[in-house]
PDB file of C-alpha atoms and ligand atoms in Angstrom:
ATOM      1  CA  MET A   2      20.655  17.365-178.406  1.00 94.00           C
ATOM      2  CA  GLU A   3      23.734  18.857-180.036  1.00 98.00           C
ATOM      3  CA  GLN A   4      26.473  16.814-181.472  1.00 98.00           C
ATOM      4  CA  THR A   5      30.266  17.295-181.974  1.00 98.00           C
ATOM      5  CA  PHE A   6      32.858  15.376-184.072  1.00 98.00           C
ATOM      6  CA  ILE A   7      36.230  15.004-182.287  1.00 98.00           C
ATOM      7  CA  MET A   8      39.465  13.309-183.395  1.00 98.00           C
ATOM      8  CA  ILE A   9      42.370  11.939-181.462  1.00 98.00           C
ATOM      9  CA  LYS A  10      45.150  12.516-183.905  1.00 98.00           C
ATOM     10  CA  PRO A  11      47.749  10.110-184.830  1.00 98.00           C
ATOM     11  CA  ASP A  12      50.312  11.875-182.230  1.00 98.00           C
ATOM     12  CA  GLY A  13      47.591  11.731-179.531  1.00 98.00           C
ATOM     13  CA  VAL A  14      47.132   7.630-180.592  1.00 98.00           C
ATOM     14  CA  GLN A  15      50.902   7.121-180.492  1.00 98.00           C
ATOM     15  CA  ARG A  16      51.370   8.785-177.150  1.00 98.00           C
ATOM     16  CA  GLY A  17      48.900   6.677-175.075  1.00 98.00           C
ATOM     17  CA  LEU A  18      46.619   9.595-174.681  1.00 98.00           C
ATOM     18  CA  VAL A  19      43.101   7.660-175.998  1.00 98.00           C
ATOM     19  CA  GLY A  20      41.948   6.908-172.447  1.00 98.00           C
ATOM     20  CA  GLU A  21      43.150  10.175-170.937  1.00 98.00           C
ATOM     21  CA  ILE A  22      40.715  11.681-173.650  1.00 98.00           C
ATOM     22  CA  ILE A  23      37.892   9.783-173.245  1.00 98.00           C
ATOM     23  CA  SER A  24      37.979  10.266-170.082  1.00 98.00           C
ATOM     24  CA  ARG A  25      37.941  14.096-169.925  1.00 98.00           C
ATOM     25  CA  PHE A  26      34.420  14.075-172.003  1.00 98.00           C
ATOM     26  CA  GLU A  27      33.169  11.432-170.383  1.00 98.00           C
ATOM     27  CA  LYS A  28      33.951  12.696-166.780  1.00 98.00           C
ATOM     28  CA  LYS A  29      32.295  16.246-167.905  1.00 98.00           C
ATOM     29  CA  GLY A  30      29.128  14.493-168.623  1.00 97.00           C
ATOM     30  CA  PHE A  31      28.860  14.390-172.254  1.00 98.00           C
ATOM     31  CA  SER A  32      27.838  11.136-174.017  1.00 98.00           C
ATOM     32  CA  LEU A  33      29.771   8.958-176.349  1.00 98.00           C
ATOM     33  CA  LYS A  34      27.414   8.513-179.745  1.00 98.00           C
ATOM     34  CA  GLY A  35      29.936   7.076-181.882  1.00 98.00           C
ATOM     35  CA  LEU A  36      33.719   5.603-181.805  1.00 98.00           C
ATOM     36  CA  LYS A  37      35.990   4.486-184.759  1.00 98.00           C
ATOM     37  CA  PHE A  38      39.411   3.451-184.356  1.00 98.00           C
ATOM     38  CA  ILE A  39      40.781   3.977-188.726  1.00 98.00           C
ATOM     39  CA  ASN A  40      43.578   4.666-190.527  1.00 98.00           C
ATOM     40  CA  VAL A  41      42.516   7.514-193.094  1.00 98.00           C
ATOM     41  CA  ASP A  42      43.728   8.173-196.439  1.00 98.00           C
ATOM     42  CA  SER A  43      44.919  11.375-198.048  1.00 98.00           C
ATOM     43  CA  ALA A  44      41.750  12.001-200.156  1.00 98.00           C
ATOM     44  CA  PHE A  45      39.579  11.511-197.010  1.00 98.00           C
ATOM     45  CA  ALA A  46      41.966  13.724-194.842  1.00 98.00           C
ATOM     46  CA  GLU A  47      41.814  16.502-197.653  1.00 98.00           C
ATOM     47  CA  LYS A  48      38.095  16.354-197.541  1.00 97.00           C
ATOM     48  CA  HIS A  49      37.906  16.616-193.789  1.00 98.00           C
ATOM     49  CA  TYR A  50      40.293  19.676-193.906  1.00 97.00           C
ATOM     50  CA  ALA A  51      38.745  20.977-197.025  1.00 96.00           C
ATOM     51  CA  ASP A  52      38.400  24.358-195.686  1.00 96.00           C
ATOM     52  CA  LEU A  53      42.335  25.041-195.441  1.00 97.00           C
ATOM     53  CA  SER A  54      43.521  23.613-198.642  1.00 96.00           C
ATOM     54  CA  ALA A  55      44.909  27.020-199.745  1.00 98.00           C
ATOM     55  CA  LYS A  56      47.198  27.202-196.522  1.00 97.00           C
ATOM     56  CA  PRO A  57      50.871  26.915-196.666  1.00 98.00           C
ATOM     57  CA  PHE A  58      50.789  24.014-193.772  1.00 97.00           C
ATOM     58  CA  PHE A  59      47.910  22.021-196.047  1.00 98.00           C
ATOM     59  CA  HIS A  60      50.179  19.376-197.489  1.00 98.00           C
ATOM     60  CA  GLY A  61      52.119  18.841-193.999  1.00 97.00           C
ATOM     61  CA  LEU A  62      48.654  18.443-192.132  1.00 98.00           C
ATOM     62  CA  VAL A  63      47.365  16.163-194.539  1.00 98.00           C
ATOM     63  CA  GLU A  64      50.774  13.858-194.169  1.00 98.00           C
ATOM     64  CA  TYR A  65      50.031  14.408-190.304  1.00 98.00           C
ATOM     65  CA  ILE A  66      46.735  13.236-190.051  1.00 98.00           C
ATOM     66  CA  ILE A  67      47.155  10.077-192.195  1.00 98.00           C
ATOM     67  CA  SER A  68      50.501   9.136-190.911  1.00 98.00           C
ATOM     68  CA  GLY A  69      49.074   6.640-188.240  1.00 98.00           C
ATOM     69  CA  PRO A  70      45.777   5.842-186.913  1.00 98.00           C
ATOM     70  CA  VAL A  71      43.042   7.737-185.356  1.00 98.00           C
ATOM     71  CA  VAL A  72      40.239   7.900-182.960  1.00 99.00           C
ATOM     72  CA  ALA A  73      37.083   9.159-184.498  1.00 98.00           C
ATOM     73  CA  MET A  74      34.121  10.098-182.171  1.00 98.00           C
ATOM     74  CA  VAL A  75      30.737  11.730-181.847  1.00 98.00           C
ATOM     75  CA  TRP A  76      30.002  13.477-178.426  1.00 98.00           C
ATOM     76  CA  GLU A  77      26.679  14.731-177.321  1.00 98.00           C
ATOM     77  CA  GLY A  78      25.452  17.090-174.954  1.00 98.00           C
ATOM     78  CA  LYS A  79      24.187  20.661-173.965  1.00 98.00           C
ATOM     79  CA  ASN A  80      26.628  23.364-175.864  1.00 98.00           C
ATOM     80  CA  VAL A  81      29.281  20.165-176.819  1.00 98.00           C
ATOM     81  CA  VAL A  82      30.652  22.160-179.964  1.00 98.00           C
ATOM     82  CA  VAL A  83      31.810  25.125-177.851  1.00 98.00           C
ATOM     83  CA  THR A  84      32.423  23.397-174.468  1.00 98.00           C
ATOM     84  CA  GLY A  85      34.549  20.585-176.650  1.00 98.00           C
ATOM     85  CA  ARG A  86      36.934  23.461-178.073  1.00 98.00           C
ATOM     86  CA  LYS A  87      37.511  24.433-174.227  1.00 98.00           C
ATOM     87  CA  ILE A  88      38.202  20.984-173.254  1.00 98.00           C
ATOM     88  CA  ILE A  89      40.809  20.825-176.292  1.00 98.00           C
ATOM     89  CA  GLY A  90      42.063  24.493-175.986  1.00 98.00           C
ATOM     90  CA  ALA A  91      43.605  26.758-178.108  1.00 98.00           C
ATOM     91  CA  THR A  92      44.951  25.585-181.711  1.00 97.00           C
ATOM     92  CA  ASN A  93      48.388  26.802-180.778  1.00 97.00           C
ATOM     93  CA  PRO A  94      49.872  24.698-177.744  1.00 97.00           C
ATOM     94  CA  SER A  95      51.842  27.496-176.699  1.00 96.00           C
ATOM     95  CA  GLU A  96      48.847  29.585-176.007  1.00 97.00           C
ATOM     96  CA  SER A  97      46.259  26.528-174.755  1.00 97.00           C
ATOM     97  CA  ALA A  98      45.400  26.934-171.005  1.00 98.00           C
ATOM     98  CA  PRO A  99      46.789  24.484-168.824  1.00 98.00           C
ATOM     99  CA  GLY A 100      44.153  22.557-167.717  1.00 98.00           C
ATOM    100  CA  THR A 101      43.189  21.913-171.991  1.00 98.00           C
ATOM    101  CA  ILE A 102      44.173  18.839-173.603  1.00 98.00           C
ATOM    102  CA  ARG A 103      46.658  20.663-175.968  1.00 98.00           C
ATOM    103  CA  GLY A 104      47.523  22.809-173.039  1.00 98.00           C
ATOM    104  CA  ASP A 105      48.524  19.933-170.977  1.00 98.00           C
ATOM    105  CA  PHE A 106      50.045  17.111-173.673  1.00 98.00           C
ATOM    106  CA  ALA A 107      51.206  19.327-176.362  1.00 98.00           C
ATOM    107  CA  ILE A 108      54.102  21.680-177.839  1.00 98.00           C
ATOM    108  CA  GLU A 109      53.521  22.120-181.293  1.00 97.00           C
ATOM    109  CA  ILE A 110      50.609  23.163-183.440  1.00 97.00           C
ATOM    110  CA  GLY A 111      51.482  20.867-186.170  1.00 97.00           C
ATOM    111  CA  ARG A 112      51.368  18.228-183.786  1.00 98.00           C
ATOM    112  CA  ASN A 113      48.368  19.111-181.324  1.00 98.00           C
ATOM    113  CA  VAL A 114      46.715  15.713-180.428  1.00 98.00           C
ATOM    114  CA  ILE A 115      43.115  16.415-181.021  1.00 98.00           C
ATOM    115  CA  HIS A 116      40.680  17.605-183.303  1.00 98.00           C
ATOM    116  CA  GLY A 117      37.312  19.421-182.495  1.00 98.00           C
ATOM    117  CA  SER A 118      34.652  20.875-184.580  1.00 98.00           C
ATOM    118  CA  ASP A 119      34.262  24.642-184.737  1.00 98.00           C
ATOM    119  CA  SER A 120      30.646  25.216-185.179  1.00 98.00           C
ATOM    120  CA  VAL A 121      27.538  23.072-185.031  1.00 98.00           C
ATOM    121  CA  GLU A 122      27.140  23.101-188.633  1.00 98.00           C
ATOM    122  CA  SER A 123      30.907  21.925-189.231  1.00 98.00           C
ATOM    123  CA  ALA A 124      29.973  19.247-186.941  1.00 98.00           C
ATOM    124  CA  ARG A 125      26.976  18.051-188.737  1.00 98.00           C
ATOM    125  CA  LYS A 126      28.713  17.791-191.784  1.00 98.00           C
ATOM    126  CA  GLU A 127      32.107  16.287-190.392  1.00 98.00           C
ATOM    127  CA  ILE A 128      29.906  13.628-188.349  1.00 98.00           C
ATOM    128  CA  GLY A 129      28.227  12.785-191.959  1.00 98.00           C
ATOM    129  CA  LEU A 130      31.849  12.709-193.678  1.00 98.00           C
ATOM    130  CA  TRP A 131      33.370  10.137-190.728  1.00 98.00           C
ATOM    131  CA  PHE A 132      29.946   8.134-189.989  1.00 98.00           C
ATOM    132  CA  PRO A 133      27.996   7.821-193.105  1.00 97.00           C
ATOM    133  CA  ASP A 134      26.153   4.975-191.620  1.00 97.00           C
ATOM    134  CA  GLY A 135      24.668   6.863-188.498  1.00 96.00           C
ATOM    135  CA  THR A 136      25.732   6.904-184.863  1.00 96.00           C
ATOM    136  CA  VAL A 137      24.617   4.869-181.851  1.00 96.00           C
ATOM    137  CA  PRO A 138      21.421   5.861-180.146  1.00 94.00           C
ATOM    138  CA  TRP A 139      21.107   5.933-176.345  1.00 96.00           C
ATOM    139  CA  LYS A 140      20.722   7.511-173.550  1.00 93.00           C
ATOM    140  CA  SER A 141      22.636   7.595-170.437  1.00 93.00           C
ATOM    141  CA  SER A 142      20.762   6.832-167.508  1.00 95.00           C
ATOM    142  CA  LEU A 143      22.768   9.365-165.767  1.00 94.00           C
ATOM    143  CA  HIS A 144      20.823  12.106-167.795  1.00 94.00           C
ATOM    144  CA  PRO A 145      19.011  13.609-164.982  1.00 95.00           C
ATOM    145  CA  TRP A 146      21.957  13.730-162.653  1.00 97.00           C
ATOM    146  CA  ILE A 147      23.519  15.887-165.399  1.00 97.00           C
ATOM    147  CA  TYR A 148      20.995  18.162-166.493  1.00 97.00           C
ATOM    148  CA  GLU A 149      18.516  19.995-164.617  1.00 96.00           C
TER     149      GLU A 149
HETATM  150  P1  GTP B  15      41.316  21.257-185.694  1.00 93.95           P
HETATM  151  O1  GTP B  15      40.402  20.829-184.288  1.00 93.95           O
HETATM  152  O2  GTP B  15      42.419  20.231-185.945  1.00 93.95           O
HETATM  153  O3  GTP B  15      40.433  21.854-186.668  1.00 93.95           O
HETATM  154  O4  GTP B  15      42.085  22.711-184.991  1.00 93.95           O
HETATM  155  P2  GTP B  15      41.358  23.992-184.644  1.00 93.95           P
HETATM  156  O5  GTP B  15      39.793  24.199-185.459  1.00 93.95           O
HETATM  157  O6  GTP B  15      41.868  24.591-183.426  1.00 93.95           O
HETATM  158  O7  GTP B  15      42.645  25.008-186.041  1.00 93.95           O
HETATM  159  P3  GTP B  15      42.242  24.825-187.543  1.00 93.95           P
HETATM  160  O8  GTP B  15      41.073  24.506-188.160  1.00 93.95           O
HETATM  161  O9  GTP B  15      42.277  26.465-188.033  1.00 93.95           O
HETATM  162  O10 GTP B  15      43.494  24.136-187.831  1.00 93.95           O
HETATM  163  C1  GTP B  15      43.711  22.607-188.242  1.00 93.95           C
HETATM  164  C2  GTP B  15      44.599  22.117-188.050  1.00 93.95           C
HETATM  165  O11 GTP B  15      45.828  22.538-188.767  1.00 93.95           O
HETATM  166  C3  GTP B  15      45.312  22.546-186.342  1.00 93.95           C
HETATM  167  O12 GTP B  15      44.838  21.985-185.587  1.00 93.95           O
HETATM  168  C4  GTP B  15      47.117  22.230-186.690  1.00 93.95           C
HETATM  169  O13 GTP B  15      47.109  21.052-186.533  1.00 93.95           O
HETATM  170  C5  GTP B  15      46.934  22.681-188.165  1.00 93.95           C
HETATM  171  N1  GTP B  15      47.416  24.496-188.246  1.00 93.95           N
HETATM  172  C6  GTP B  15      46.662  25.155-188.175  1.00 93.95           C
HETATM  173  N2  GTP B  15      47.563  26.335-188.219  1.00 93.95           N
HETATM  174  C7  GTP B  15      48.775  25.955-188.677  1.00 93.95           C
HETATM  175  C8  GTP B  15      50.109  26.372-189.004  1.00 93.95           C
HETATM  176  O14 GTP B  15      50.404  27.683-188.803  1.00 93.95           O
HETATM  177  N3  GTP B  15      51.124  25.553-188.925  1.00 93.95           N
HETATM  178  C9  GTP B  15      50.908  24.423-189.004  1.00 93.95           C
HETATM  179  N4  GTP B  15      51.837  23.534-188.992  1.00 93.95           N
HETATM  180  N5  GTP B  15      49.597  23.565-188.823  1.00 93.95           N
HETATM  181  C10 GTP B  15      48.734  24.353-188.593  1.00 93.95           C
HETATM  182 MG1   MG B  16      39.635  23.235-187.189  1.00 93.95          MG
END
């Protein structure tokens, strides 16, 4: 089944939003397949955001991501990439709808609490980068109550 990479950024950790964010993905019905609480260095953050290296905010983005520990996760479920992005909300919190994570908990684009892969292909790459030793294979016993 489809997987996505979700990261709670350092501001989300510092602000005590870890439980709330995990809860939103769990309650939706998605399955947690990988979870790590780590500090990353700038070389790693640059790799993760390599597609944005030409942007003027790139340096600030890397400094932000390495400013404290992050929660790196793999979530699995039908359409989890697109639905995960909907749960997260628009990149700029001033445009994210109330009810989304960024809409509810963030104000500025440079402190937007959470990352989610933007495509199945990016998810595959990001999961490979963050979880090189693989994820945890298991199947929730609630599967038949969530999927028809
Ligand atoms: P991620 O899930 O973090 O990848 O965000 P996104 O996919 O919604 O947006 P994108 O990949 O384009 O940008 C990555 C991150 O860079 C954003 O989440 C922001 O934290 C930051 N960012 C994007 N655009 C800007 C900007 O114009 N200014 C600043 N300061 N940060 C930006
Ligand atoms: Mg992105």
